[in-house]
C-alpha positions as a printed NumPy array, in Angstrom:
array([[  4.495,   7.336, -11.378],
       [  1.91 ,   9.32 ,  -9.408],
       [  0.129,  12.645,  -9.308],
       [ -2.27 ,  14.52 ,  -7.051],
       [ -5.989,  14.469,  -7.859],
       [ -8.891,  16.082,  -6.004],
       [-11.461,  13.822,  -4.338],
       [-14.873,  14.96 ,  -3.119],
       [-16.256,  13.533,   0.129],
       [-19.926,  12.858,   0.893],
       [-20.248,  16.233,   2.634],
       [-18.839,  18.072,  -0.395],
       [-15.379,  18.633,   1.088],
       [-12.623,  18.461,  -1.534],
       [ -9.174,  17.152,  -0.606],
       [ -6.172,  16.019,  -2.643],
       [ -4.904,  12.463,  -2.884],
       [ -1.715,  11.102,  -4.394],
       [ -2.655,   8.518,  -7.015],
       [ -0.079,   6.104,  -8.414],
       [ -1.138,   3.879, -11.301],
       [  0.415,   0.568, -12.27 ],
       [  1.407,  -0.44 , -15.747],
       [ -1.423,  -2.352, -17.372],
       [ -4.643,  -3.412, -15.704],
       [ -4.609,  -3.016, -11.897],
       [ -4.838,  -6.199,  -9.861],
       [ -6.895,  -4.215,  -7.353],
       [ -6.405,  -1.031,  -5.364],
       [ -4.804,   0.007,  -2.094],
       [ -5.598,   3.127,  -0.091],
       [ -2.449,   4.333,   1.703],
       [ -2.976,   6.357,   4.891],
       [ -0.286,   8.822,   5.96 ],
       [  1.634,   9.187,   9.191],
       [  1.435,  12.486,  11.093],
       [  3.785,  14.028,   8.523],
       [  1.358,  14.47 ,   5.633],
       [  1.397,  12.936,   2.177],
       [  5.135,  13.559,   2.091],
       [  7.855,  12.064,  -0.097],
       [  7.907,   8.87 ,   1.959],
       [  4.165,   8.219,   1.725],
       [  4.217,   9.037,  -1.977],
       [  7.038,   6.534,  -2.439],
       [  5.066,   3.904,  -0.508],
       [  2.122,   4.435,  -2.857],
       [  4.437,   4.279,  -5.865],
       [  5.837,   0.952,  -4.665],
       [  2.361,  -0.531,  -4.368],
       [  1.69 ,   0.665,  -7.91 ],
       [  4.909,  -1.032,  -9.017],
       [  3.465,  -4.236,  -7.521],
       [  0.413,  -3.901,  -9.758],
       [ -2.058,  -2.007,  -7.584],
       [ -3.731,   1.347,  -8.089],
       [ -2.588,   3.252,  -4.985],
       [ -4.458,   6.219,  -3.505],
       [ -3.009,   8.259,  -0.612],
       [ -5.54 ,  10.865,   0.594],
       [ -4.498,  13.925,   2.576],
       [ -6.074,  13.287,   5.966],
       [ -4.822,  16.651,   7.286],
       [ -6.566,  18.741,   4.642],
       [ -9.562,  19.596,   6.839],
       [ -7.293,  21.387,   9.3  ],
       [ -4.338,  22.46 ,   7.135],
       [ -3.583,  22.296,   3.433],
       [ -0.369,  21.21 ,   1.749],
       [  1.245,  19.477,   4.721],
       [  4.565,  17.884,   3.73 ],
       [  6.769,  17.392,   6.793],
       [ 10.061,  15.643,   7.429],
       [ 11.099,  13.745,  10.558],
       [ 12.857,  16.3  ,  12.766],
       [ 11.762,  17.047,  16.322],
       [ 10.024,  20.197,  15.073],
       [  8.233,  18.191,  12.377],
       [  7.124,  15.68 ,  15.004],
       [  5.692,  18.477,  17.14 ],
       [  3.901,  20.062,  14.183],
       [  2.504,  16.719,  13.018],
       [  1.309,  15.811,  16.495],
       [ -0.577,  19.104,  16.728],
       [ -2.222,  18.542,  13.354],
       [ -3.209,  15.011,  14.322],
       [ -4.761,  16.323,  17.535],
       [ -6.69 ,  18.915,  15.522],
       [ -8.095,  16.254,  13.181],
       [ -8.916,  13.912,  16.057],
       [-10.785,  16.828,  17.64 ],
       [-13.064,  17.343,  14.645],
       [-16.76 ,  16.527,  15.13 ],
       [-17.655,  12.969,  14.136],
       [-17.196,  11.436,  11.624],
       [-14.061,  13.57 ,  11.334],
       [-11.811,  12.554,   8.471],
       [-13.514,   9.217,   7.742],
       [-15.571,  10.628,   4.82 ],
       [-12.32 ,  11.605,   3.099],
       [-11.023,   8.056,   3.475],
       [-14.329,   6.714,   2.173],
       [-13.971,   8.995,  -0.861],
       [-10.515,   7.499,  -1.486],
       [-11.914,   3.957,  -1.201],
       [-14.725,   4.759,  -3.633],
       [-12.338,   6.386,  -6.1  ],
       [ -9.924,   3.451,  -5.858],
       [-12.71 ,   0.972,  -6.574],
       [-13.989,   2.982,  -9.522],
       [-10.583,   3.535, -11.084],
       [ -9.257,  -0.004, -10.584],
       [-12.4  ,  -1.975, -11.245],
       [-11.286,  -4.373,  -8.533],
       [-11.266,  -4.964,  -4.797],
       [ -9.799,  -2.387,  -2.419],
       [ -7.443,  -2.848,   0.505],
       [ -6.176,  -0.24 ,   2.94 ],
       [ -2.82 ,   0.194,   4.663],
       [ -1.697,   2.869,   7.091],
       [  1.334,   3.815,   9.136],
       [  1.52 ,   5.343,  12.623],
       [ -1.622,   7.54 ,  12.895],
       [ -2.61 ,   6.115,   9.514],
       [ -2.519,   2.679,  11.122],
       [ -5.11 ,   3.83 ,  13.629],
       [ -7.265,   5.257,  10.831],
       [ -6.863,   1.979,   8.942],
       [ -8.186,   0.052,  11.946],
       [-11.161,   2.398,  12.231],
       [-11.783,   2.144,   8.489],
       [-11.851,  -1.649,   8.699],
       [-14.635,  -1.357,  11.274],
       [-16.645,   1.623,  10.031],
       [-16.239,   2.146,   6.285],
       [-17.641,   0.376,   3.24 ],
       [-16.049,  -1.166,   0.165],
       [-12.91 ,  -2.671,   1.719],
       [-11.704,  -6.251,   1.365],
       [ -8.591,  -6.175,   3.601],
       [ -6.797,  -3.847,   6.019],
       [ -3.186,  -3.618,   7.22 ],
       [ -2.331,  -1.219,  10.081],
       [  1.373,  -0.68 ,  10.751],
       [  2.139,   0.276,  14.381],
       [ -1.159,   2.106,  14.717],
       [ -0.82 ,   4.535,  17.592],
       [ -3.877,   4.146,  19.827],
       [ -5.036,   0.874,  18.283],
       [ -4.333,  -0.982,  21.526],
       [ -6.354,   1.388,  23.751],
       [ -9.634,  -0.02 ,  25.163],
       [-11.912,   2.068,  22.968],
       [-10.163,   0.939,  19.795],
       [ -9.769,  -2.691,  20.875],
       [-13.559,  -2.758,  21.291],
       [-14.054,  -2.193,  17.543],
       [-15.031,  -5.136,  15.354],
       [-13.421,  -5.186,  11.895],
       [-15.633,  -6.093,   8.97 ],
       [-12.76 ,  -7.342,   6.802],
       [ -9.603,  -9.442,   7.285],
       [ -6.876,  -7.518,   9.131],
       [ -3.104,  -7.983,   9.289],
       [ -1.425,  -5.882,  12.014],
       [  2.289,  -5.091,  12.381],
       [  3.886,  -3.977,  15.664],
       [  7.431,  -3.31 ,  16.86 ],
       [  8.485,  -4.847,  20.151],
       [ 10.63 ,  -1.81 ,  21.02 ],
       [  7.893,   0.701,  20.134],
       [  7.825,   3.218,  23.012],
       [  4.469,   4.59 ,  21.781],
       [  2.751,   1.184,  21.816],
       [  3.765,  -0.946,  24.831],
       [  4.465,  -4.55 ,  23.865],
       [  2.053,  -5.92 ,  26.45 ],
       [ -0.742,  -3.866,  24.893],
       [  0.058,  -5.308,  21.462],
       [ -0.158,  -8.807,  22.928],
       [ -3.458,  -7.902,  24.612],
       [ -4.772,  -6.615,  21.274],
       [ -3.827,  -9.904,  19.621],
       [ -5.553, -11.882,  22.386],
       [ -8.708,  -9.763,  22.093],
       [ -8.767, -10.214,  18.316],
       [ -7.811, -13.805,  17.45 ],
       [ -9.267, -13.198,  13.973],
       [ -6.54 , -10.614,  13.283],
       [ -3.18 , -11.799,  11.973],
       [ -0.673, -10.046,  14.274],
       [  3.09 ,  -9.904,  13.764],
       [  5.614,  -8.348,  16.143],
       [  9.084,  -7.381,  14.939],
       [ 12.34 ,  -6.73 ,  16.779],
       [ 12.094,  -3.079,  15.795],
       [ 11.018,   0.391,  16.895],
       [  8.025,   2.554,  15.998],
       [  8.251,   3.7  ,  12.382],
       [ 10.407,   0.763,  11.298],
       [  8.972,   0.849,   7.766],
       [ 10.081,   4.433,   7.035],
       [ 13.516,   4.674,   5.419],
       [ 13.634,   8.399,   6.222],
       [ 13.523,   7.825,   9.98 ],
       [ 16.253,   6.823,  12.356],
       [ 14.031,   3.951,  13.509],
       [ 14.042,   2.365,  10.04 ],
       [ 14.729,  -1.368,  10.165],
       [ 15.337,  -2.828,   6.728],
       [ 14.868,  -6.457,   7.733],
       [ 11.601,  -5.796,   9.562],
       [ 10.351,  -3.523,   6.772],
       [ 11.079,  -6.101,   4.093],
       [  9.46 ,  -8.953,   6.025],
       [  6.386,  -6.859,   6.824],
       [  6.103,  -5.803,   3.181],
       [  6.31 ,  -9.408,   1.971],
       [  3.578, -10.411,   4.399],
       [  1.457,  -7.399,   3.434],
       [  1.741,  -8.092,  -0.289],
       [  0.843, -11.752,   0.264],
       [ -2.128, -10.707,   2.389],
       [ -3.392,  -8.305,  -0.258],
       [ -2.809, -10.872,  -3.012],
       [ -4.98 , -13.315,  -1.081],
       [ -7.839, -10.95 ,  -0.313],
       [ -7.868,  -8.603,  -3.309],
       [ -7.505, -11.164,  -6.101]])
């Protein structure tokens, strides 16, 4: 359903993005932001599923500025490699990788002719939260267990668009009390907490929780239907 295309950011940097197109006219577009494992088979399948639901889906490679062609699995070695790549991107001079996400938003809007939402998982959830506050052209944002979202510096951000946030109550990377504090600090954000671990949406991880993933997906699709229609 999808293929890689090259997108050019405002500073001239060119990076690939997986683009999945729906049958018929798109009902809007969704930018899908990767975990720390690259635009791998799981993220491509997530984009494909959004396309199957009628959206143009664009998943940019947010590692491309530090390493090309990243496609990791979920072993301990993959986790270590992905964490190092994330740290390298986070260490880039501002605005870091945000121009590449903006390029994906702009492309999604142009290609779909409709409104654009954004969804991200793990590190991509954090980038989704930042995008909702700092980037242009979005109409809705959905971070899944965004690592770092509940830290003071990130909580201080003010989203410009409606946000739906998913957390797992057994997430050892994001303490439950910090998720509750995030929800209290942002009453405008729709927050849901699931009886699940970090990464519960990913069916390639041991932490996958089918019930939580399905419920979160239903809520996400309803949220996008409301704000992108």
